[in-house]
Amino acid sequence: MALLTPEDLANMTDALVENDRLITELTTYSLDGLCRKIYGTAPAKEKVAIIPITAGGGIIGSFSESLLFTVQHFGMDGFITENTDVAGWYEAVTKGADIILMADDLAYIAHNLRNGKIAHNQICTGRIYAEILCHAKGGKDGGDDKDVLVLGLGKVGTPALETFLNEKFNVYVFDVDSNRVNEIASQYPVFKYDSEKEPKSFFKIFEATPCPDTISESVLKQNSIVSTPGIPLGISDELIEKYNVRVVQEPLGIGTLSMLYAVF
Ligand code: NAD
Ligand code: 2YH
């Protein structure tokens, strides 16, 4: 799994604000309103502690700060512990934290110490980016059409496709790993997408891969919506402009808010 870098997070605060505006325009729900709707939860003055973790690749510049920005931007009380790791956990608990946020190289989790709920970033990220597309309206442009293309069937893409299936979408899937496509197609009622045998364009596209240029011109319609946690962005600026594509993408905050609502 690719680690985030400080460069990925450089414009995170502006990106979170701009994406919240776009999500509201596309779905009529603000990001926290959408989280409230899908999880059926709401914050209740929880105090969120962010613990920097030195294991593996170590502390990532701006990672804890980006989490704190997200927590505070959505009106919650939060702090970054002065200590890291186990000493940071002790500090968080003794300072009255209700929810812990922390990440190493393998997992980024939210754990609510009061109710025991725990959330994993990849699952919550897949879910919220999928829900954004499920709720996106498009009127005559096709926003109500029930076809969606899911590119990348890994730990983020799989919970996303489960969300689309729960919302009764026709889910077309593609992954460069054909074994993964076959595995998914044997477990879920999805259509294998083959751009050469049966080309098709989509109004709604979900992408969760670590590669650029995964979204080709052939899958786009005018005004398509791409909801993608994938880093780097899988669509070129040229295609965004040519097809007036609306792109929801941000490196950390959207998934973090989804995790918090999952544990409230
Ligand atoms: P993963 O490794 O579990 O899955 C990635 C999948 O993409 C794999 O199945 C792989 O075969 C497939 N893939 C690779 N190149 C492809 C291509 N060119 N076309 C189609 N499929 C391709 O990774 P993941 O944990 O699911 O994460 C996916 C992406 O989402 C990564 O870039 C990760 O950094 C990012 N991510 C972002 C956020 C966020 O908040 N924005 C949160 C979590 C993960
Ligand atoms: O970036 C990561 C991993 N890819 C898991 C995140 C899943 N989206 N981890 C961040 C590590 C943070 C570091 N240990 C810190 O600064 O605390």
XYZ file of C-alpha atoms and ligand atoms in Angstrom:
325
model
C 0.000 0.000 0.000
C 1.320 3.420 -0.960
C 2.066 5.762 1.898
C 0.793 9.313 1.770
C 3.479 11.951 1.318
C 3.632 15.564 2.559
C 3.267 16.598 -1.124
C -0.045 14.689 -1.351
C -1.271 16.721 1.634
C 0.106 20.122 0.539
C -3.278 21.569 -0.552
C -5.440 19.353 1.615
C -7.254 22.124 3.498
C -8.333 23.974 0.345
C -9.198 20.670 -1.336
C -11.452 19.628 1.538
C -13.350 22.928 1.484
C -13.690 22.893 -2.322
C -14.800 19.244 -2.371
C -17.410 19.916 0.315
C -18.794 22.689 -1.931
C -18.845 20.376 -4.961
C -20.436 17.494 -3.011
C -23.188 19.865 -1.872
C -23.746 21.010 -5.465
C -23.870 17.433 -6.772
C -25.894 15.752 -4.021
C -27.651 18.639 -2.179
C -25.998 17.282 1.001
C -22.980 18.864 2.631
C -20.283 16.281 3.389
C -21.206 16.053 7.075
C -24.920 16.019 6.151
C -24.283 13.067 3.842
C -22.308 11.232 6.566
C -25.152 11.866 9.009
C -27.632 10.430 6.511
C -25.695 7.291 5.614
C -24.477 6.344 9.101
C -27.487 7.680 11.033
C -25.123 9.203 13.614
C -24.134 12.693 14.758
C -21.325 14.134 16.834
C -22.055 14.608 20.532
C -19.156 16.757 21.733
C -16.639 13.907 21.460
C -13.006 14.853 22.009
C -10.792 13.425 19.259
C -7.122 12.638 19.952
C -4.706 12.234 17.050
C -1.659 10.136 17.938
C 1.405 10.417 15.663
C 2.832 6.934 15.026
C 6.538 6.376 14.327
C 6.340 2.687 13.307
C 7.322 1.634 9.787
C 7.832 4.615 7.495
C 7.444 6.964 10.458
C 5.693 10.264 10.906
C 4.408 11.871 7.698
C 4.707 15.644 7.631
C 1.236 17.286 7.766
C -0.592 13.984 8.382
C -1.653 14.674 12.002
C -2.212 18.356 11.183
C -4.513 17.423 8.281
C -6.553 15.202 10.601
C -6.803 18.008 13.161
C -7.926 20.424 10.450
C -10.663 17.974 9.397
C -11.876 17.445 12.971
C -11.983 21.165 13.736
C -13.369 22.201 10.330
C -16.448 20.075 11.010
C -16.938 21.602 14.451
C -15.396 18.927 16.662
C -12.929 19.264 19.488
C -9.542 17.672 18.786
C -5.871 17.676 19.682
C -2.600 16.099 18.549
C -0.788 14.340 21.377
C 2.661 15.706 22.197
C 3.930 12.148 22.600
C 3.922 9.465 19.917
C 2.925 5.793 19.971
C 2.239 4.179 23.374
C 3.113 7.329 25.317
C 0.771 9.219 22.985
C -2.037 6.747 23.715
C -1.502 7.222 27.483
C -1.570 10.998 26.984
C -4.731 10.828 24.848
C -6.631 8.777 27.417
C -5.475 10.768 30.444
C -6.472 14.015 28.671
C -10.029 12.686 28.240
C -10.091 11.615 24.585
C -13.295 9.898 23.467
C -12.061 8.938 19.991
C -8.534 7.996 18.877
C -7.278 8.534 15.316
C -3.979 6.911 14.362
C -2.238 5.313 11.401
C 0.762 3.181 10.617
C 1.841 1.946 7.180
C -0.879 -0.724 7.018
C -3.950 0.770 8.626
C -5.510 4.064 9.575
C -8.214 3.645 12.204
C -10.729 5.543 14.334
C -11.596 3.950 17.682
C -14.340 5.278 19.935
C -13.268 4.447 23.493
C -16.770 5.099 24.894
C -18.877 2.799 22.701
C -16.164 0.436 21.431
C -16.833 1.151 17.723
C -13.813 0.944 15.418
C -13.519 2.053 11.773
C -10.985 1.367 9.035
C -10.004 4.117 6.603
C -10.125 2.008 3.442
C -13.656 0.757 4.115
C -15.001 4.172 5.145
C -13.267 5.910 2.234
C -14.713 3.484 -0.300
C -18.151 3.882 1.222
C -18.293 7.692 1.299
C -16.905 8.203 -2.218
C -19.459 5.658 -3.472
C -22.308 7.297 -1.542
C -21.401 10.655 -3.105
C -22.005 9.127 -6.551
C -25.158 7.318 -5.405
C -26.635 10.630 -4.239
C -25.335 12.742 -7.140
C -28.151 14.210 -9.213
C -27.790 14.936 -12.898
C -31.267 15.412 -14.258
C -31.255 15.048 -18.012
C -27.464 14.537 -18.000
C -27.990 11.048 -16.621
C -27.558 11.544 -12.867
C -30.452 9.235 -12.238
C -29.082 6.456 -14.399
C -28.166 3.385 -12.390
C -24.965 2.374 -14.199
C -21.623 2.914 -12.503
C -18.067 1.982 -13.481
C -15.735 0.897 -10.648
C -12.034 1.022 -11.535
C -9.695 -0.671 -9.030
C -11.030 -3.569 -6.952
C -8.748 -3.369 -3.929
C -9.383 -2.518 -0.305
C -11.102 0.772 -1.148
C -12.833 -0.294 -4.374
C -14.444 -3.406 -2.862
C -16.472 -1.660 -0.122
C -17.412 0.913 -2.763
C -18.875 -1.716 -5.076
C -20.765 -3.230 -2.122
C -22.269 0.211 -1.486
C -23.353 0.562 -5.134
C -24.902 -2.921 -5.108
C -26.779 -2.114 -1.896
C -28.140 0.980 -3.669
C -29.272 -1.192 -6.616
C -26.765 0.115 -9.167
C -25.652 -1.872 -12.221
C -21.975 -2.187 -11.334
C -19.371 -2.536 -14.101
C -15.909 -3.446 -12.796
C -12.360 -3.258 -14.099
C -8.947 -3.964 -12.577
C -5.591 -4.520 -14.302
C -5.365 -7.698 -12.259
C -7.690 -10.060 -14.150
C -7.573 -12.590 -11.289
C -9.030 -9.938 -9.020
C -11.787 -9.193 -11.549
C -12.665 -12.906 -11.732
C -12.613 -13.222 -7.943
C -14.959 -10.245 -7.560
C -17.251 -11.448 -10.364
C -17.552 -14.827 -8.648
C -18.617 -13.190 -5.372
C -20.824 -10.280 -6.481
C -23.483 -9.706 -9.190
C -21.326 -7.333 -11.258
C -20.562 -6.920 -14.974
C -16.945 -7.294 -16.108
C -16.140 -4.141 -18.082
C -14.203 -4.750 -21.294
C -13.504 -1.538 -23.204
C -12.519 -3.418 -26.392
C -15.245 -6.045 -26.584
C -18.094 -3.835 -25.414
C -17.223 -0.130 -25.131
C -19.557 1.887 -22.943
C -19.505 5.373 -21.457
C -20.664 6.248 -17.952
C -22.138 9.251 -16.192
C -20.871 7.950 -12.829
C -17.322 6.637 -12.410
C -15.606 5.524 -9.203
C -11.822 5.096 -9.233
C -9.545 3.674 -6.498
C -6.174 2.810 -7.999
C -2.661 4.120 -7.316
C -2.145 4.918 -11.034
C -2.574 7.995 -13.248
C -4.579 7.966 -16.509
C -6.809 5.030 -15.589
C -9.854 6.914 -16.902
C -9.801 6.862 -20.697
C -11.792 9.028 -23.067
C -13.924 6.058 -24.139
C -15.650 5.735 -20.726
C -16.567 9.431 -20.429
C -19.793 11.240 -21.255
C -20.210 14.999 -21.330
C -20.626 16.141 -17.667
C -19.597 12.767 -16.167
C -18.943 12.689 -12.436
C -15.759 11.000 -11.211
C -15.594 10.200 -7.499
C -12.075 9.069 -6.739
C -10.004 8.635 -3.612
C -7.197 7.289 -5.837
C -3.830 9.017 -5.553
C -2.596 10.251 -7.996
C -5.674 11.462 -9.869
C -6.659 8.938 -12.566
C -7.928 11.451 -15.135
C -5.985 14.045 -17.114
C -6.701 17.786 -16.982
C -7.294 17.639 -20.726
C -10.136 15.097 -20.402
C -11.626 16.953 -17.427
C -11.838 20.078 -19.547
C -12.995 18.375 -22.766
C -15.883 16.527 -21.064
C -16.595 19.070 -18.310
C -16.023 16.278 -15.780
C -16.867 17.036 -12.152
C -14.154 15.389 -10.011
C -14.478 14.630 -6.307
C -10.998 13.895 -4.961
C -9.164 14.806 -1.787
C -6.333 12.913 -0.058
C -7.486 12.406 3.555
C -10.290 14.518 5.023
C -13.360 13.023 3.291
C -12.387 9.501 4.367
C -11.571 10.732 7.873
C -14.988 12.345 8.317
C -16.605 9.115 7.128
C -14.585 7.182 9.764
C -15.673 9.561 12.524
C -19.367 9.222 11.659
C -18.891 5.435 11.519
C -17.821 5.429 15.184
C -20.130 8.120 16.684
P -5.180 -1.619 -3.207
O -3.756 -1.883 -3.551
O -5.857 -2.488 -2.197
O -6.077 -1.678 -4.557
C -5.717 -1.007 -5.735
C -6.294 -1.812 -6.910
O -6.084 -1.053 -8.095
C -5.615 -3.163 -7.095
O -6.583 -4.194 -7.186
C -4.839 -2.989 -8.406
O -4.723 -4.189 -9.150
C -5.700 -1.965 -9.124
N -5.023 -1.225 -10.177
C -3.741 -0.786 -10.193
N -3.504 -0.131 -11.339
C -4.656 -0.140 -12.050
C -5.033 0.381 -13.313
N -4.160 1.049 -14.084
N -6.302 0.194 -13.735
C -7.190 -0.519 -12.983
N -6.874 -1.039 -11.769
C -5.619 -0.850 -11.319
O -5.241 -0.087 -2.792
P -6.391 0.623 -1.952
O -6.049 0.560 -0.507
O -7.695 0.128 -2.415
O -6.155 2.160 -2.380
C -6.465 2.591 -3.696
C -6.028 4.032 -3.852
O -6.778 4.850 -2.960
C -4.560 4.299 -3.527
O -4.089 5.299 -4.411
C -4.604 4.863 -2.103
O -3.490 5.680 -1.795
C -5.874 5.670 -2.206
N -6.513 5.996 -0.909
C -6.959 7.281 -0.788
C -7.654 7.647 0.344
C -8.208 9.039 0.422
O -8.712 9.445 1.490
N -8.167 9.805 -0.671
C -7.878 6.730 1.371
C -7.418 5.421 1.199
C -6.734 5.057 0.041
O -0.655 6.551 4.599
C -0.774 5.647 5.396
C -1.185 4.280 4.962
N -1.236 4.200 3.517
C -2.542 3.944 5.555
C -3.574 4.988 5.249
C -4.715 4.445 4.487
N -5.270 5.498 3.645
N -0.534 5.776 6.709
C -0.207 7.041 7.320
C 0.888 6.890 8.350
C 0.916 8.094 9.266
C 2.141 8.186 10.166
N 2.399 6.990 10.906
C 1.926 9.357 11.114
O 2.258 10.505 10.724
O 1.440 9.142 12.228
